[in-house]
Structure formats: C-alpha cells, structure tokens
CSV table of C-alpha atoms in Angstrom, one decimal:
chain,number,residue,atom,x,y,z
A,347,UNK,CA,-36.9,-120.3,-2.7
A,348,UNK,CA,-38.5,-123.6,-2.3
A,349,UNK,CA,-37.3,-126.3,-3.6
A,350,UNK,CA,-38.9,-129.8,-4.2
A,351,UNK,CA,-37.4,-133.1,-5.2
A,352,UNK,CA,-40.4,-135.6,-6.8
A,353,UNK,CA,-39.1,-139.5,-7.2
A,354,UNK,CA,-42.6,-141.6,-7.0
A,355,UNK,CA,-41.0,-144.3,-5.3
A,356,UNK,CA,-39.0,-142.6,-2.7
A,357,UNK,CA,-39.1,-144.2,1.2
A,358,UNK,CA,-41.7,-142.3,3.0
A,359,UNK,CA,-40.1,-142.6,6.2
A,360,UNK,CA,-36.3,-142.0,5.0
A,361,UNK,CA,-33.7,-144.1,4.1
A,362,UNK,CA,-33.7,-147.9,4.5
A,363,UNK,CA,-31.6,-149.4,2.1
A,364,UNK,CA,-28.5,-147.7,0.3
A,365,UNK,CA,-30.0,-148.1,-3.9
A,366,UNK,CA,-28.7,-145.7,-6.6
A,367,UNK,CA,-31.4,-143.1,-7.3
A,368,UNK,CA,-32.9,-142.7,-3.9
A,369,UNK,CA,-29.2,-142.4,-2.2
A,370,UNK,CA,-28.7,-139.5,-5.0
A,371,UNK,CA,-31.6,-137.7,-4.5
A,372,UNK,CA,-30.9,-138.0,-0.1
A,373,UNK,CA,-28.0,-136.9,-0.5
A,374,UNK,CA,-28.6,-133.6,-2.8
A,375,UNK,CA,-31.9,-132.5,-0.3
A,376,UNK,CA,-29.1,-132.9,2.5
A,377,UNK,CA,-26.7,-131.3,1.3
A,378,UNK,CA,-29.4,-128.4,0.2
A,379,UNK,CA,-31.0,-128.3,3.5
A,380,UNK,CA,-26.9,-128.1,5.1
A,381,UNK,CA,-26.8,-124.6,2.5
A,382,UNK,CA,-29.6,-123.5,4.6
A,383,UNK,CA,-32.9,-124.3,2.1
A,384,UNK,CA,-35.7,-125.2,2.7
A,385,UNK,CA,-36.4,-128.7,1.0
A,386,UNK,CA,-39.3,-131.5,0.1
A,387,UNK,CA,-39.2,-134.6,-1.1
A,388,UNK,CA,-42.8,-135.1,-2.8
A,389,UNK,CA,-43.3,-138.9,-3.5
A,390,UNK,CA,-46.8,-141.4,-3.1
A,391,UNK,CA,-47.5,-144.0,-1.4
A,392,UNK,CA,-50.0,-146.1,0.5
A,393,UNK,CA,-51.4,-143.0,2.2
A,394,UNK,CA,-50.6,-139.6,3.0
A,395,UNK,CA,-48.2,-139.6,5.3
A,396,UNK,CA,-45.7,-136.3,6.5
A,397,UNK,CA,-41.8,-137.2,8.1
A,398,UNK,CA,-38.5,-134.9,9.0
A,399,UNK,CA,-35.7,-136.2,8.4
A,400,UNK,CA,-32.5,-135.9,10.9
A,401,UNK,CA,-30.5,-134.2,7.6
A,402,UNK,CA,-33.6,-131.6,8.1
A,403,UNK,CA,-35.7,-131.9,4.7
A,404,UNK,CA,-38.9,-133.3,4.7
A,405,UNK,CA,-40.8,-135.7,2.9
A,406,UNK,CA,-44.0,-135.8,1.6
A,407,UNK,CA,-46.2,-138.8,1.0
A,408,UNK,CA,-49.2,-138.4,-0.8
A,409,UNK,CA,-51.8,-141.7,-1.4
A,410,UNK,CA,-52.1,-143.1,-4.6
A,411,UNK,CA,-53.6,-146.8,-5.1
A,412,UNK,CA,-50.8,-147.2,-8.6
A,413,UNK,CA,-48.0,-146.5,-6.3
A,414,UNK,CA,-45.9,-149.5,-6.9
A,415,UNK,CA,-46.8,-149.3,-10.8
A,416,UNK,CA,-45.6,-147.6,-13.6
A,417,UNK,CA,-48.6,-145.5,-14.6
A,418,UNK,CA,-50.1,-141.5,-15.7
A,419,UNK,CA,-52.1,-141.3,-12.8
A,420,UNK,CA,-50.5,-138.8,-9.9
A,421,UNK,CA,-51.8,-139.0,-6.6
A,422,UNK,CA,-55.0,-136.8,-6.0
A,423,UNK,CA,-53.5,-135.0,-2.8
A,424,UNK,CA,-50.5,-134.5,-4.7
A,425,UNK,CA,-52.6,-132.2,-7.5
A,426,UNK,CA,-54.0,-130.7,-5.0
A,427,UNK,CA,-50.5,-129.5,-3.4
A,428,UNK,CA,-49.4,-128.4,-6.1
A,429,UNK,CA,-52.0,-126.5,-6.9
A,430,UNK,CA,-52.6,-124.9,-2.9
A,431,UNK,CA,-48.5,-124.4,-1.6
A,432,UNK,CA,-46.5,-124.3,-5.3
A,433,UNK,CA,-48.4,-122.4,-7.5
A,434,UNK,CA,-47.4,-119.1,-7.2
A,435,UNK,CA,-45.1,-119.2,-5.1
A,436,UNK,CA,-40.7,-118.9,-5.0
A,437,UNK,CA,-40.5,-122.8,-6.1
A,438,UNK,CA,-38.7,-124.5,-8.4
A,439,UNK,CA,-39.2,-128.6,-8.5
A,440,UNK,CA,-36.4,-131.5,-9.5
A,441,UNK,CA,-38.4,-134.1,-11.3
A,442,UNK,CA,-36.5,-137.8,-11.2
A,443,UNK,CA,-36.5,-140.3,-13.9
A,444,UNK,CA,-36.8,-141.3,-17.5
A,445,UNK,CA,-39.1,-143.1,-19.3
A,446,UNK,CA,-42.0,-142.9,-16.6
A,447,UNK,CA,-45.3,-142.2,-16.9
A,448,UNK,CA,-46.4,-140.2,-13.3
A,449,UNK,CA,-42.9,-138.0,-14.5
A,450,UNK,CA,-44.8,-136.9,-17.5
A,451,UNK,CA,-48.2,-136.0,-15.7
A,452,UNK,CA,-46.5,-134.2,-13.2
A,453,UNK,CA,-44.4,-132.6,-15.3
A,454,UNK,CA,-48.0,-131.1,-17.3
A,455,UNK,CA,-49.7,-130.6,-14.3
A,456,UNK,CA,-46.4,-128.2,-13.1
A,457,UNK,CA,-47.0,-126.0,-16.5
A,458,UNK,CA,-50.8,-126.0,-15.8
A,459,UNK,CA,-49.3,-123.8,-12.5
A,460,UNK,CA,-46.5,-122.0,-13.9
A,461,UNK,CA,-44.1,-124.1,-11.7
A,462,UNK,CA,-40.6,-124.0,-13.0
A,463,UNK,CA,-39.3,-127.5,-13.2
A,464,UNK,CA,-35.7,-129.2,-14.0
A,465,UNK,CA,-35.6,-132.6,-15.4
A,466,UNK,CA,-33.3,-134.8,-13.6
A,467,UNK,CA,-33.1,-138.4,-15.9
A,468,UNK,CA,-30.2,-139.3,-14.0
A,469,UNK,CA,-29.1,-142.3,-16.9
A,470,UNK,CA,-27.8,-140.7,-19.8
A,471,UNK,CA,-29.6,-140.9,-23.3
A,472,UNK,CA,-27.1,-142.7,-24.7
A,473,UNK,CA,-27.7,-144.9,-28.2
A,474,UNK,CA,-27.8,-148.5,-25.7
A,475,UNK,CA,-30.6,-146.9,-23.7
A,476,UNK,CA,-32.9,-147.3,-26.6
A,477,UNK,CA,-31.4,-151.1,-27.9
A,478,UNK,CA,-33.1,-153.0,-25.3
A,479,UNK,CA,-37.2,-152.6,-26.2
A,480,UNK,CA,-36.7,-150.4,-28.9
A,481,UNK,CA,-40.1,-151.0,-29.9
A,482,UNK,CA,-41.8,-149.2,-27.1
A,483,UNK,CA,-38.6,-146.6,-25.9
A,484,UNK,CA,-39.1,-144.6,-29.5
A,485,UNK,CA,-43.3,-144.1,-29.8
A,486,UNK,CA,-42.5,-143.2,-26.2
A,487,UNK,CA,-39.9,-141.0,-26.9
A,488,UNK,CA,-41.9,-139.2,-29.9
A,489,UNK,CA,-45.4,-139.2,-27.6
A,490,UNK,CA,-43.7,-138.0,-23.9
A,491,UNK,CA,-40.3,-137.7,-23.0
A,492,UNK,CA,-39.2,-135.5,-25.9
A,493,UNK,CA,-41.8,-133.0,-25.0
A,494,UNK,CA,-41.3,-133.2,-21.6
A,495,UNK,CA,-37.5,-132.7,-22.1
A,496,UNK,CA,-37.5,-129.6,-24.2
A,497,UNK,CA,-40.9,-128.3,-22.2
A,498,UNK,CA,-38.5,-127.9,-18.6
A,499,UNK,CA,-36.5,-124.9,-17.7
A,500,UNK,CA,-33.4,-127.0,-17.5
A,501,UNK,CA,-31.9,-130.6,-18.2
A,502,UNK,CA,-30.3,-131.5,-14.7
A,503,UNK,CA,-27.4,-134.3,-16.1
A,504,UNK,CA,-24.9,-136.1,-13.6
A,505,UNK,CA,-21.5,-135.6,-16.4
A,506,UNK,CA,-22.6,-132.1,-18.7
A,507,UNK,CA,-20.6,-134.7,-21.1
A,508,UNK,CA,-24.0,-136.6,-21.8
A,509,UNK,CA,-25.3,-132.9,-23.2
A,510,UNK,CA,-24.5,-134.4,-26.6
A,511,UNK,CA,-26.8,-137.1,-26.2
A,512,UNK,CA,-29.8,-134.8,-25.7
A,513,UNK,CA,-28.5,-132.2,-28.6
A,514,UNK,CA,-28.8,-135.3,-30.7
A,515,UNK,CA,-32.2,-136.4,-30.1
A,516,UNK,CA,-33.0,-132.4,-30.6
A,517,UNK,CA,-33.4,-131.0,-26.8
A,518,UNK,CA,-32.3,-127.6,-26.8
A,519,UNK,CA,-33.2,-127.3,-23.3
A,520,UNK,CA,-30.2,-125.6,-21.4
A,521,UNK,CA,-28.3,-128.7,-19.1
A,522,UNK,CA,-26.7,-128.2,-15.9
A,523,UNK,CA,-24.3,-130.6,-14.3
A,524,UNK,CA,-24.8,-132.1,-10.9
A,525,UNK,CA,-22.5,-134.9,-9.9
A,526,UNK,CA,-23.1,-137.4,-7.2
A,527,UNK,CA,-21.6,-137.0,-4.2
A,528,UNK,CA,-20.3,-139.6,-1.1
A,529,UNK,CA,-22.4,-140.3,2.0
A,530,UNK,CA,-20.6,-139.2,5.7
A,531,UNK,CA,-21.0,-143.0,6.9
A,532,UNK,CA,-19.2,-144.2,3.8
A,533,UNK,CA,-15.7,-142.6,5.5
A,534,UNK,CA,-13.4,-145.0,6.8
A,535,UNK,CA,-10.3,-143.5,8.6
A,536,UNK,CA,-7.7,-144.2,6.0
A,537,UNK,CA,-5.7,-146.1,8.7
A,538,UNK,CA,-8.2,-149.0,8.1
A,539,UNK,CA,-7.7,-149.5,4.8
A,540,UNK,CA,-5.4,-151.9,3.5
A,541,UNK,CA,-4.8,-153.8,0.0
A,542,UNK,CA,-4.4,-157.3,-0.3
A,543,UNK,CA,-1.3,-159.0,-1.8
A,544,UNK,CA,-2.7,-162.2,-2.5
A,545,UNK,CA,-1.6,-163.6,-6.2
A,546,UNK,CA,-5.3,-164.4,-6.6
A,547,UNK,CA,-6.9,-160.9,-8.2
A,548,UNK,CA,-10.4,-160.3,-6.7
A,549,UNK,CA,-12.9,-158.6,-9.1
A,550,UNK,CA,-15.8,-157.1,-7.8
A,551,UNK,CA,-19.3,-155.3,-8.9
A,552,UNK,CA,-21.7,-154.0,-6.5
A,553,UNK,CA,-24.8,-153.0,-8.1
A,554,UNK,CA,-28.5,-153.7,-9.7
A,555,UNK,CA,-28.1,-157.1,-11.5
A,556,UNK,CA,-29.4,-155.3,-15.1
A,557,UNK,CA,-26.8,-157.5,-17.4
A,558,UNK,CA,-27.1,-155.4,-20.4
A,559,UNK,CA,-27.5,-151.6,-18.5
A,560,UNK,CA,-24.6,-152.6,-16.6
A,561,UNK,CA,-22.8,-154.6,-19.2
A,562,UNK,CA,-22.1,-158.1,-17.0
A,563,UNK,CA,-22.9,-159.9,-19.6
A,564,UNK,CA,-19.5,-158.2,-21.5
A,565,UNK,CA,-17.7,-158.7,-17.8
A,566,UNK,CA,-18.1,-162.6,-17.5
A,567,UNK,CA,-17.4,-162.9,-21.5
A,568,UNK,CA,-14.2,-160.9,-20.4
A,569,UNK,CA,-13.8,-163.1,-17.1
A,570,UNK,CA,-13.7,-166.0,-19.2
A,571,UNK,CA,-10.6,-164.8,-21.0
A,572,UNK,CA,-9.0,-162.8,-18.2
A,573,UNK,CA,-8.4,-165.9,-15.9
A,574,UNK,CA,-6.8,-168.4,-19.0
A,575,UNK,CA,-3.7,-166.5,-17.8
A,576,UNK,CA,-4.4,-164.8,-14.3
A,577,UNK,CA,-5.3,-166.6,-11.4
A,578,UNK,CA,-8.4,-164.7,-10.7
A,579,UNK,CA,-12.1,-164.5,-9.0
A,580,UNK,CA,-14.8,-162.4,-9.6
A,581,UNK,CA,-18.0,-161.4,-7.3
A,582,UNK,CA,-21.1,-159.9,-8.3
A,583,UNK,CA,-23.1,-158.8,-5.9
A,584,UNK,CA,-26.5,-157.1,-5.5
A,585,UNK,CA,-30.5,-156.3,-6.0
A,586,UNK,CA,-31.7,-158.8,-8.6
A,587,UNK,CA,-33.8,-157.0,-11.3
A,588,UNK,CA,-34.6,-160.2,-13.6
A,589,UNK,CA,-31.5,-161.3,-14.9
A,590,UNK,CA,-29.3,-162.7,-12.5
A,591,UNK,CA,-30.4,-166.6,-13.2
A,592,UNK,CA,-28.9,-165.5,-16.7
A,593,UNK,CA,-26.2,-164.1,-16.0
A,594,UNK,CA,-25.5,-167.9,-13.7
A,595,UNK,CA,-26.2,-169.3,-16.9
A,596,UNK,CA,-23.8,-167.5,-18.9
A,597,UNK,CA,-21.4,-168.4,-16.1
A,598,UNK,CA,-21.7,-172.1,-16.0
A,599,UNK,CA,-21.7,-172.4,-20.2
A,600,UNK,CA,-18.6,-170.4,-20.2
A,601,UNK,CA,-17.4,-173.1,-17.3
A,602,UNK,CA,-16.8,-170.3,-14.3
A,603,UNK,CA,-18.2,-172.3,-11.3
A,604,UNK,CA,-16.2,-171.6,-8.0
A,605,UNK,CA,-14.6,-168.9,-10.1
A,606,UNK,CA,-17.7,-166.1,-10.5
A,607,UNK,CA,-20.1,-165.7,-7.3
A,608,UNK,CA,-23.5,-163.8,-6.9
A,609,UNK,CA,-24.5,-162.6,-3.3
A,610,UNK,CA,-27.7,-161.4,-2.6
A,611,UNK,CA,-27.7,-157.7,-1.5
A,612,UNK,CA,-26.1,-156.7,2.1
A,613,UNK,CA,-27.8,-153.4,3.5
A,614,UNK,CA,-26.2,-154.6,7.4
A,615,UNK,CA,-22.8,-153.3,5.8
A,616,UNK,CA,-21.7,-150.1,3.8
A,617,UNK,CA,-20.6,-150.4,0.5
A,618,UNK,CA,-17.2,-148.9,0.9
A,619,UNK,CA,-16.5,-152.1,4.0
A,620,UNK,CA,-18.0,-154.4,1.5
A,621,UNK,CA,-15.8,-153.3,-1.4
A,622,UNK,CA,-12.7,-153.0,0.5
A,623,UNK,CA,-12.8,-156.9,0.5
A,624,UNK,CA,-11.4,-156.5,-3.2
A,625,UNK,CA,-8.9,-155.3,-5.4
A,626,UNK,CA,-10.8,-154.2,-8.6
A,627,UNK,CA,-13.7,-152.5,-9.0
A,628,UNK,CA,-15.3,-153.5,-12.2
A,629,UNK,CA,-18.5,-151.6,-14.2
A,630,UNK,CA,-18.4,-151.6,-18.0
A,631,UNK,CA,-22.0,-149.9,-18.0
A,632,UNK,CA,-23.5,-150.1,-21.6
A,633,UNK,CA,-25.1,-146.7,-20.0
A,634,UNK,CA,-24.1,-145.4,-16.8
A,635,UNK,CA,-25.1,-141.5,-15.6
A,636,UNK,CA,-22.7,-141.5,-13.0
A,637,UNK,CA,-22.4,-145.0,-10.1
A,638,UNK,CA,-22.6,-144.2,-6.8
A,639,UNK,CA,-20.9,-147.9,-5.7
A,640,UNK,CA,-17.8,-146.5,-8.1
A,641,UNK,CA,-17.6,-143.6,-5.9
A,642,UNK,CA,-17.7,-145.7,-3.1
A,643,UNK,CA,-15.4,-147.6,-4.1
A,644,UNK,CA,-13.0,-144.7,-4.5
A,645,UNK,CA,-13.9,-144.1,-1.1
A,646,UNK,CA,-12.4,-147.7,0.2
A,647,UNK,CA,-9.2,-147.0,-2.0
A,648,UNK,CA,-9.8,-149.2,-4.5
A,649,UNK,CA,-8.7,-149.6,-8.2
A,650,UNK,CA,-11.4,-148.9,-10.3
A,651,UNK,CA,-12.1,-150.2,-14.4
A,652,UNK,CA,-14.9,-148.0,-15.7
A,653,UNK,CA,-17.0,-147.4,-18.8
A,654,UNK,CA,-15.7,-144.6,-20.4
A,655,UNK,CA,-19.6,-143.2,-20.5
A,656,UNK,CA,-20.1,-143.4,-17.1
A,657,UNK,CA,-20.4,-139.6,-15.5
A,658,UNK,CA,-17.6,-141.1,-12.5
A,659,UNK,CA,-14.9,-141.3,-15.5
A,660,UNK,CA,-13.6,-138.5,-15.7
A,661,UNK,CA,-13.0,-137.9,-11.8
A,662,UNK,CA,-11.7,-141.8,-12.0
A,663,UNK,CA,-9.6,-140.2,-14.9
A,664,UNK,CA,-8.4,-137.1,-13.6
A,665,UNK,CA,-7.6,-138.6,-9.9
A,666,UNK,CA,-5.6,-141.5,-11.4
A,667,UNK,CA,-7.1,-144.0,-9.8
A,668,UNK,CA,-8.3,-146.5,-12.4
A,669,UNK,CA,-8.5,-147.2,-16.0
A,670,UNK,CA,-11.3,-145.4,-18.5
A,671,UNK,CA,-12.8,-148.2,-21.4
A,672,UNK,CA,-14.9,-148.7,-24.2
A,673,UNK,CA,-17.6,-151.6,-23.1
A,674,UNK,CA,-16.0,-153.8,-25.4
A,675,UNK,CA,-14.7,-157.2,-24.3
A,676,UNK,CA,-11.6,-156.0,-25.8
A,677,UNK,CA,-10.9,-153.2,-24.5
A,678,UNK,CA,-12.1,-154.6,-20.8
A,679,UNK,CA,-9.6,-157.6,-21.2
A,680,UNK,CA,-6.7,-154.9,-21.6
A,681,UNK,CA,-8.1,-152.4,-18.7
A,682,UNK,CA,-7.9,-155.5,-16.4
A,683,UNK,CA,-3.9,-156.4,-17.9
A,684,UNK,CA,-3.5,-152.4,-17.3
A,685,UNK,CA,-4.3,-152.5,-14.2
A,686,UNK,CA,-3.0,-156.1,-13.1
A,687,UNK,CA,0.7,-154.4,-14.8
A,688,UNK,CA,0.1,-151.6,-12.2
A,689,UNK,CA,-0.4,-154.2,-8.7
A,690,UNK,CA,2.5,-152.2,-7.4
A,691,UNK,CA,0.9,-149.0,-7.3
A,692,UNK,CA,-2.6,-150.3,-6.0
A,693,UNK,CA,-2.5,-148.8,-3.2
A,694,UNK,CA,-1.1,-145.5,-4.0
A,695,UNK,CA,-3.9,-145.2,-6.5
A,696,UNK,CA,-6.6,-145.8,-4.7
A,697,UNK,CA,-5.3,-143.4,-1.6
A,698,UNK,CA,-5.0,-140.7,-4.7
A,699,UNK,CA,-9.0,-141.6,-5.4
A,700,UNK,CA,-10.2,-141.2,-2.2
A,701,UNK,CA,-8.3,-138.1,-1.2
A,702,UNK,CA,-9.6,-136.8,-4.8
A,703,UNK,CA,-13.3,-137.6,-3.8
A,704,UNK,CA,-13.2,-135.6,-0.2
A,705,UNK,CA,-12.1,-133.2,-2.1
A,706,UNK,CA,-14.0,-132.9,-4.3
A,707,UNK,CA,-17.4,-134.6,-4.2
A,708,UNK,CA,-19.7,-133.8,-0.6
A,709,UNK,CA,-22.8,-133.3,-1.0
A,710,UNK,CA,-22.9,-130.0,0.4
A,711,UNK,CA,-20.0,-128.7,-2.4
A,712,UNK,CA,-22.2,-130.6,-5.1
A,713,UNK,CA,-25.7,-129.1,-3.6
A,714,UNK,CA,-23.8,-125.4,-3.0
A,715,UNK,CA,-23.2,-125.6,-6.7
A,716,UNK,CA,-26.5,-126.8,-8.3
A,717,UNK,CA,-27.9,-123.8,-5.7
A,718,UNK,CA,-26.5,-121.2,-7.9
A,719,UNK,CA,-28.3,-122.8,-10.8
A,720,UNK,CA,-31.4,-123.6,-9.0
A,721,UNK,CA,-31.5,-119.6,-8.3
A,722,UNK,CA,-30.4,-118.6,-11.6
A,723,UNK,CA,-33.4,-120.6,-13.3
A,724,UNK,CA,-36.0,-119.7,-11.0
A,725,UNK,CA,-35.1,-116.1,-12.2
A,726,UNK,CA,-34.9,-116.4,-15.6
A,727,UNK,CA,-38.3,-118.4,-15.0
A,728,UNK,CA,-39.7,-115.3,-13.5
A,729,UNK,CA,-38.7,-113.1,-16.5
A,730,UNK,CA,-40.6,-115.5,-19.2
A,731,UNK,CA,-43.5,-115.1,-16.7
A,732,UNK,CA,-43.6,-110.9,-17.0
C-alpha cells in the first residue's frame, strides 16, 4: 500500500524550521517509512519538484501560483498526478488541515477517482474554535467542512476524546487516534538536565503567538495575579501570528514590564534546549490538538501546566509530570500554585514525564499503530467498491 500525506505548505526540500503541523507530518512520514512503507508527502509550491529526505520518504511539490494563499484552486500537475498515479492503485491519502479550501477541493478530487482518504484536522472542533470569526467559520462548516469530514474514510485525531466534538457536530465518520511523537534530535542525555534552585520562578510558553487559541491573554491575566505574592517572570517565545503587539500592550496595561519578556523564535537551538532554561512550561489553550512544545517540555524534564482540552493532557496526567487545568484565570492560578507547592518534586516529576515519552511516544511506535488502522481502512474501502 502506498501512503500519501498532503499538506499544501509543506516545505518542498524538507524541514528547515521546527513548526507544529509540518514537524508532526515529518515525524509520522519518517515513522511510517521506518515501518517499511512507501510514503510520499504531497505539497504545492512555485514549481514542480521531487525530493528524497534523509528519513526515506519522498516530497513531491506541484506548481500552483496560489500556493501562498488560501484557495480552492489545486495545482494542475497535482490533479494529473492523482489521476495517473493514485487512481486504481493501492493508495490511501491523509489530508492535513482545518477550514482550508484546498483540503476540501482535494477531497473532491480523490472521491472522483475513488481514492480513499483520511482527514487529519490537527485541531479539535472544540466549540471555542468557532468563537473567533464565527461569521465566516459557521457558513464554511455547513457548506464545505462538514461534507469533507462525513465523506472521509476516517478522521485522524490527536486524542480520541476529541471525537466527542465531532459527534456533537453531526459527524458520523469513524475516528482514529494518532498522537504526536518526539524527534530524536530532542533527546538529551539525562545527565545534562538540571533544575534551577533560584527563588524566582521562571514560567515559559513556546509556540506561535496566537492569543485566543493558546490562551495567552488568560496567561497574562493570571500572571498579573500570581506575582502579587510569588517572585516570578514569564517568557513568551515563538513566531508572531499577528497577536504579539496586542499581547505586549496587555502586559503593559497590567504593569508587567520587566517581568514579562517576548522573544522571537530561535530555530538555531532545539526546543528542549530552550525549554530547559525555565521551570514551568505553560499552555492554557482554549483549544489544542496535542502540542509538540509540551511534548518537548516533557523531554526537557520540565513540569507542565496544560489545558484539559490538549491531546497531550492525558499523557501528562498519567505520567504525573504536571497539572491539567481549565482555560480559566482562576484555574490557571490554582494550577501554578499547586506546582509551586510541589517544588521539591520538580526533578522527580520532570524525569517521570521524560521517561514516559521515551517509552510511549516514539514516532515509529505511533506510526506502527497508525499503519494498522490505515490498512484496515483501505481494506474496508475495497469492500465498498465491490
């Protein structure tokens, strides 16, 4: 069976920066290849190209003058490739994206040629996702997204709990869980890790600066209350998705100058190297698929404050490496206080989280489990054709 993974903006020459969805797709493609499968990542770019990665999977890019913008338009060469290489072959496609026009268009093309596909939105369809730009998202949901999901062979989600949101929206397609895993480059010797003893507590967020999604506005409001009694500082680092200025203004209004620091992304160091300079990793997201950054924080042996909706939350809870909270100021503050009261346990908690990840969340193990589902779905799709 040939496995194809589509992400419109996947880099045609392989990963250059550590960015969430791309890093996840690279990890899964590498894991599936390690399991002996033939894997091709499909993307769109300025020109047609083909690139063999060190991990063994192939990246095929197809020319599309709209590749930088959301569009229902799909590359003509991609359309031809699907017709010539995927139709009537042992192939299955994993489509990645949420509320994206090209994803919908590709699904229609695959159905035209009876190619089975799995929809992987990465974010959960949590009610909060519809709160921002609701006037655009709800019409798109009823016109396109719902149809895309209902006609898929499966919906690939990062946490099986997120299937509840799909069912509440009338999606009857079966869901499969494929979580995120760690990158080998993030494995540091346990002996190289250290835990700080300074009185001042260092809080850290690493990820894209999306205030609503990541709950960064809630984190700032909480931090303003937290430092009234606790010596602390907060660092927020990552690529600006348009919200940094508003967050800086919010911090200034809360009189947090000199206590909150905003840093540009640093792609020259591994995430674990960045994270281990701090004490508590914070992610109070309103909605969250999984969070590779939180996974990397576990690899760095840090204690974690995580939103209950995040797909990694059950893993943090099971490993005992942090606290799981509701994305509300009172709950975030209570979670931080709980962690602070357990400061003597931070090293032990951090090591438990790290060992849990090493034992349970390797990409090869995740890919092996995903492969069983893919083969079952492909077999079922053949029965439907008979």
